[in-house]
CSV table of C-alpha atoms in Angstrom, one decimal:
chain,number,residue,atom,x,y,z
M,16,MET,CA,0.0,0.2,0.4
M,17,SER,CA,3.4,2.3,0.1
M,18,GLU,CA,3.7,1.8,-3.3
M,19,ASN,CA,0.7,3.3,-4.4
M,20,LEU,CA,0.4,6.1,-2.4
M,21,SER,CA,3.7,7.5,-3.6
M,22,LEU,CA,2.7,6.8,-6.8
M,23,PRO,CA,2.6,10.5,-9.3
M,24,ARG,CA,-1.2,12.2,-9.4
M,25,ILE,CA,-2.6,13.1,-12.0
M,26,TRP,CA,-6.2,14.7,-12.4
M,27,TRP,CA,-8.5,14.6,-15.9
M,28,CYS,CA,-10.7,17.3,-17.2
M,29,CYS,CA,-12.5,15.5,-20.1
M,30,THR,CA,-15.1,16.7,-22.4
M,31,GLY,CA,-17.4,15.1,-24.7
M,32,PRO,CA,-17.6,11.5,-24.6
M,33,PHE,CA,-14.6,11.5,-22.7
M,34,SER,CA,-16.5,12.7,-19.8
M,35,VAL,CA,-18.5,9.1,-19.7
M,36,LEU,CA,-15.2,7.0,-19.9
M,37,PRO,CA,-13.1,5.4,-17.3
M,38,ILE,CA,-9.7,6.6,-18.2
M,39,HIS,CA,-8.5,5.7,-14.8
M,40,ALA,CA,-8.5,1.6,-16.1
M,41,ALA,CA,-6.8,2.2,-19.4
M,42,GLY,CA,-4.6,-0.6,-20.2
M,43,LEU,CA,-3.4,-3.4,-21.9
M,44,TYR,CA,-6.1,-6.4,-21.8
M,45,THR,CA,-6.0,-9.8,-23.2
M,46,SER,CA,-7.8,-13.0,-22.1
M,47,PHE,CA,-5.4,-13.8,-19.6
M,48,GLY,CA,-5.9,-10.2,-17.8
M,49,PRO,CA,-4.8,-7.0,-17.4
M,50,GLN,CA,-0.9,-6.7,-18.5
M,51,LEU,CA,-0.9,-3.5,-18.3
M,52,ARG,CA,-3.3,-0.4,-16.5
M,53,LEU,CA,-2.8,2.6,-16.2
M,54,SER,CA,-3.3,2.5,-12.4
M,55,ASP,CA,0.3,0.9,-12.1
M,56,PHE,CA,1.7,4.3,-12.7
M,57,THR,CA,-0.5,6.6,-11.1
M,58,VAL,CA,-3.6,8.1,-9.3
M,59,SER,CA,-6.1,9.0,-11.2
M,60,SER,CA,-8.8,11.8,-10.1
M,61,TYR,CA,-11.4,13.4,-12.4
M,62,ILE,CA,-12.8,17.6,-12.5
M,63,THR,CA,-15.5,18.9,-14.3
M,64,SER,CA,-13.4,22.5,-14.5
M,65,LEU,CA,-10.7,24.5,-14.2
M,66,SER,CA,-11.7,26.5,-12.2
M,67,LEU,CA,-12.5,24.3,-9.7
M,68,PHE,CA,-9.4,22.9,-9.2
M,69,ILE,CA,-7.2,26.4,-9.4
M,70,SER,CA,-9.8,27.6,-6.4
M,71,CYS,CA,-9.4,24.7,-4.1
M,72,PRO,CA,-8.3,25.3,-1.0
M,73,PRO,CA,-5.2,24.2,1.2
M,74,ALA,CA,-6.5,20.6,3.3
M,75,ASP,CA,-6.9,22.5,6.9
M,76,PRO,CA,-8.6,20.2,9.6
M,77,PRO,CA,-12.2,22.3,10.3
M,78,ALA,CA,-12.5,23.7,13.3
M,79,ASP,CA,-15.5,21.4,13.9
M,80,PHE,CA,-15.6,18.7,12.9
M,81,LYS,CA,-18.9,16.1,11.7
M,82,LEU,CA,-19.5,13.4,9.1
M,83,LEU,CA,-23.0,12.9,8.2
M,84,ILE,CA,-23.4,8.8,7.4
M,85,ILE,CA,-26.5,8.1,5.2
M,86,ALA,CA,-27.4,4.8,5.3
M,87,GLN,CA,-30.2,3.0,3.8
M,88,PRO,CA,-30.6,-1.4,3.9
M,89,SER,CA,-33.9,-1.2,3.2
M,90,THR,CA,-35.3,2.1,0.8
M,91,PRO,CA,-39.3,1.4,0.2
M,92,ASP,CA,-40.0,-0.7,-3.9
M,93,LEU,CA,-36.2,-0.4,-4.4
M,94,PRO,CA,-33.7,-4.0,-3.3
M,95,PRO,CA,-32.5,-4.2,-0.4
M,96,LEU,CA,-28.9,-3.7,0.3
M,97,PRO,CA,-27.4,-5.7,3.2
M,98,GLY,CA,-24.3,-4.1,3.1
M,99,VAL,CA,-24.8,-0.6,4.2
M,100,THR,CA,-25.9,-1.6,7.9
M,101,ALA,CA,-21.8,-3.1,7.9
M,102,GLU,CA,-20.4,-0.2,5.6
M,103,ALA,CA,-21.8,2.3,8.3
M,104,SER,CA,-20.7,0.5,11.4
M,105,ASN,CA,-17.0,0.0,9.9
M,106,ILE,CA,-17.3,3.2,9.2
M,107,LYS,CA,-18.0,5.0,12.5
M,108,GLY,CA,-15.1,2.7,14.2
M,109,ARG,CA,-12.5,3.7,12.0
M,110,ALA,CA,-14.1,7.4,13.2
M,111,ASN,CA,-13.0,6.5,16.6
M,112,SER,CA,-13.5,9.7,18.8
M,113,LEU,CA,-14.5,11.8,15.4
M,114,LYS,CA,-18.1,12.9,15.9
M,115,THR,CA,-20.5,10.9,13.4
M,116,ILE,CA,-23.8,11.5,12.8
M,117,GLU,CA,-25.7,8.6,10.2
M,118,LEU,CA,-29.2,8.8,9.1
M,119,ASN,CA,-30.7,5.6,8.0
M,120,GLY,CA,-34.2,4.3,7.7
M,121,GLU,CA,-37.0,6.0,8.8
M,122,ARG,CA,-34.6,8.9,10.2
M,123,ALA,CA,-33.3,9.2,6.4
M,124,THR,CA,-35.2,11.9,4.6
M,125,SER,CA,-34.6,14.3,2.3
M,126,ALA,CA,-35.7,17.0,4.9
M,127,ALA,CA,-33.5,15.3,7.7
M,128,VAL,CA,-29.9,14.9,4.9
M,129,MET,CA,-29.9,18.7,3.6
M,130,ARG,CA,-30.9,20.2,7.2
M,131,GLU,CA,-27.3,17.8,8.5
M,132,SER,CA,-25.6,18.2,4.8
M,133,ALA,CA,-25.2,22.5,5.9
M,134,SER,CA,-23.3,21.1,8.9
M,135,ALA,CA,-21.2,18.1,7.6
M,136,PRO,CA,-17.7,18.6,6.0
M,137,TRP,CA,-17.9,15.2,5.5
M,138,VAL,CA,-20.5,13.3,4.1
M,139,HIS,CA,-21.4,9.9,3.6
M,140,ALA,CA,-23.8,8.1,1.6
M,141,ALA,CA,-24.2,4.7,1.3
M,142,CYS,CA,-27.9,4.2,-0.3
M,143,HIS,CA,-29.4,3.4,-3.7
M,144,GLY,CA,-28.6,6.2,-6.5
M,145,ARG,CA,-30.8,6.7,-10.1
M,146,GLN,CA,-28.4,8.2,-12.5
M,147,SER,CA,-30.7,10.4,-15.1
M,148,GLY,CA,-29.1,14.1,-16.0
M,149,ILE,CA,-30.6,16.6,-13.9
M,150,TRP,CA,-33.0,14.5,-12.4
M,151,SER,CA,-30.2,12.6,-10.9
M,152,SER,CA,-31.0,11.6,-7.0
M,153,PHE,CA,-30.0,9.8,-3.6
M,154,ALA,CA,-33.1,7.3,-3.0
M,155,LEU,CA,-34.3,8.1,0.5
M,156,HIS,CA,-37.1,6.5,2.7
M,157,ASP,CA,-39.2,9.5,2.0
M,158,GLY,CA,-38.5,9.5,-1.9
M,159,LEU,CA,-35.7,11.3,-4.2
M,160,LEU,CA,-33.0,13.6,-3.1
M,161,GLN,CA,-33.0,15.3,-6.5
M,162,LEU,CA,-29.4,17.8,-7.9
M,163,GLN,CA,-31.9,20.7,-8.0
M,164,MET,CA,-32.8,19.8,-4.7
M,165,LEU,CA,-28.9,20.1,-3.4
M,166,ALA,CA,-28.6,23.2,-5.7
M,167,SER,CA,-31.0,25.5,-3.3
M,168,LEU,CA,-28.6,24.9,-0.7
M,169,PRO,CA,-27.1,27.9,1.1
M,170,GLY,CA,-23.6,27.9,1.0
M,171,LEU,CA,-21.6,24.6,2.4
M,172,SER,CA,-18.5,26.6,3.6
M,173,GLN,CA,-17.3,24.0,5.9
M,174,ALA,CA,-17.8,21.3,3.3
M,175,GLU,CA,-15.2,19.4,2.0
M,176,PHE,CA,-15.3,15.9,1.2
M,177,ALA,CA,-18.4,13.5,0.3
M,178,PHE,CA,-18.2,9.9,-0.6
M,179,LEU,CA,-21.3,8.2,-2.6
M,180,SER,CA,-21.0,4.7,-1.7
M,181,THR,CA,-23.4,4.8,-4.8
M,182,CYS,CA,-24.4,3.5,-8.1
M,183,GLU,CA,-23.4,5.8,-11.3
M,184,MET,CA,-23.0,8.7,-9.1
M,185,ALA,CA,-20.1,10.2,-11.3
M,186,MET,CA,-21.8,9.0,-14.4
M,187,GLY,CA,-23.0,11.6,-16.9
M,188,ASP,CA,-25.6,12.3,-19.6
M,189,GLY,CA,-24.7,11.0,-22.9
M,190,HIS,CA,-26.6,13.4,-24.3
M,191,LEU,CA,-25.3,16.2,-22.5
M,192,SER,CA,-21.7,14.4,-21.8
M,193,GLY,CA,-20.1,17.9,-21.2
M,194,GLU,CA,-22.5,19.2,-18.8
M,195,ALA,CA,-21.0,17.0,-15.7
M,196,LEU,CA,-25.0,16.7,-14.9
M,197,HIS,CA,-23.9,14.1,-12.1
M,198,LEU,CA,-24.4,14.0,-8.4
M,199,ALA,CA,-20.6,13.6,-8.1
M,200,GLY,CA,-20.1,16.7,-10.8
M,201,SER,CA,-23.1,18.6,-8.7
M,202,LEU,CA,-21.8,18.9,-5.7
M,203,HIS,CA,-18.4,19.4,-5.8
M,204,ARG,CA,-19.8,22.6,-7.4
M,205,LEU,CA,-21.7,22.8,-4.6
M,206,GLY,CA,-18.0,23.4,-2.3
M,207,TYR,CA,-17.4,19.8,-1.8
M,208,HIS,CA,-13.8,20.2,-2.7
M,209,SER,CA,-13.0,15.6,-3.2
M,210,VAL,CA,-15.4,14.0,-4.1
M,211,ILE,CA,-15.4,9.6,-4.8
M,212,ALA,CA,-18.4,8.6,-6.6
M,213,THR,CA,-18.9,5.6,-9.0
M,214,LEU,CA,-19.0,5.4,-12.6
M,215,PHE,CA,-20.8,1.8,-13.0
M,216,SER,CA,-23.4,-0.3,-10.6
M,217,VAL,CA,-21.4,-1.7,-7.8
M,218,ARG,CA,-22.1,-4.5,-6.1
M,219,ASP,CA,-23.4,-4.9,-2.8
M,220,ARG,CA,-20.7,-6.7,-0.5
M,221,ASP,CA,-17.4,-4.3,-2.8
M,222,ALA,CA,-18.6,-1.1,-1.5
M,223,PRO,CA,-18.2,-1.4,2.5
M,224,PHE,CA,-14.9,-2.9,2.1
M,225,ILE,CA,-14.2,-0.1,-0.3
M,226,ALA,CA,-15.6,2.2,1.8
M,227,ASN,CA,-13.6,0.6,4.9
M,228,LYS,CA,-10.1,0.6,3.8
M,229,VAL,CA,-10.5,4.2,2.5
M,230,TYR,CA,-11.9,6.0,5.5
M,231,GLU,CA,-9.6,3.3,7.3
M,232,GLN,CA,-6.9,5.5,5.4
M,233,LEU,CA,-8.2,8.9,6.0
M,234,PHE,CA,-8.5,8.7,9.6
M,235,LYS,CA,-5.2,7.3,10.2
M,236,ASP,CA,-3.4,9.0,13.6
M,237,GLU,CA,-7.0,10.9,12.9
M,238,ARG,CA,-5.5,13.7,10.5
M,239,LEU,CA,-8.3,14.8,8.8
M,240,ASN,CA,-6.6,15.3,4.9
M,241,TYR,CA,-9.3,15.0,2.7
M,242,ARG,CA,-6.6,15.4,-0.5
M,243,LYS,CA,-5.6,11.6,0.6
M,244,ALA,CA,-8.9,10.4,-0.4
M,245,ALA,CA,-7.5,10.0,-3.9
M,246,GLN,CA,-4.9,7.6,-2.7
M,247,ALA,CA,-6.6,5.4,-0.8
M,248,LEU,CA,-9.4,5.0,-2.7
M,249,HIS,CA,-6.8,3.6,-5.3
M,250,CYS,CA,-4.9,1.5,-2.3
M,251,ALA,CA,-8.2,0.5,-2.0
M,252,ILE,CA,-9.5,-0.9,-5.2
M,253,HIS,CA,-6.2,-2.5,-6.0
M,254,LEU,CA,-6.7,-4.5,-2.2
M,255,LEU,CA,-10.2,-5.5,-3.5
M,256,GLN,CA,-8.6,-6.6,-7.5
M,257,GLU,CA,-6.3,-8.7,-5.3
M,258,ALA,CA,-8.9,-10.2,-2.9
M,259,ASN,CA,-11.1,-11.0,-6.0
M,260,GLY,CA,-8.2,-12.6,-8.3
């Protein structure tokens, strides 16, 4: 893992059709598996615009840290996500004495999520998601929390890091590929400086593994630094690939 943390980093600002491609997964692949991958040589991140990238402030620890965990193992009219309970528990275990607030089950309403998000520098969402352009949304207990509802939040002056452990939350609209119309891009524009999200569907058993390994790095020695998120995710994915053979 220490070797991966020392790799150089590339920020991809993709436009047009390239904005929906997993550039970080590029490589030489054969029937025997990957022979050479971009991820062997660099840590990849994506940005929606150069202006947001340039304006990213120093990673000073927030004065009043709080991690909001949105956990929905069971959502009305949607398949259960049994791994979400363990995922939330693992994150709280990694946080140790750091303040966490969990909204789950009936408590995970749109109003509650928006209220707590306004004062939580870090947010972790483990729930169903839907990708549909400007109608992209989180599936909560009382319905869908849509991108346009998040846009109505007041200035998130403390916002730093968001982990969207949901399906397709960084996948934009194919018809508007240059607009970054997805929840990850929206949160970035709203003020979250670092966002982890999925391009495609993720298996329920893999999401808790990735989250646990990411927060293991982010909470190490309780030295909070959202700028370590990309390296932490890179390491977690490599560990998952090794575990799956």
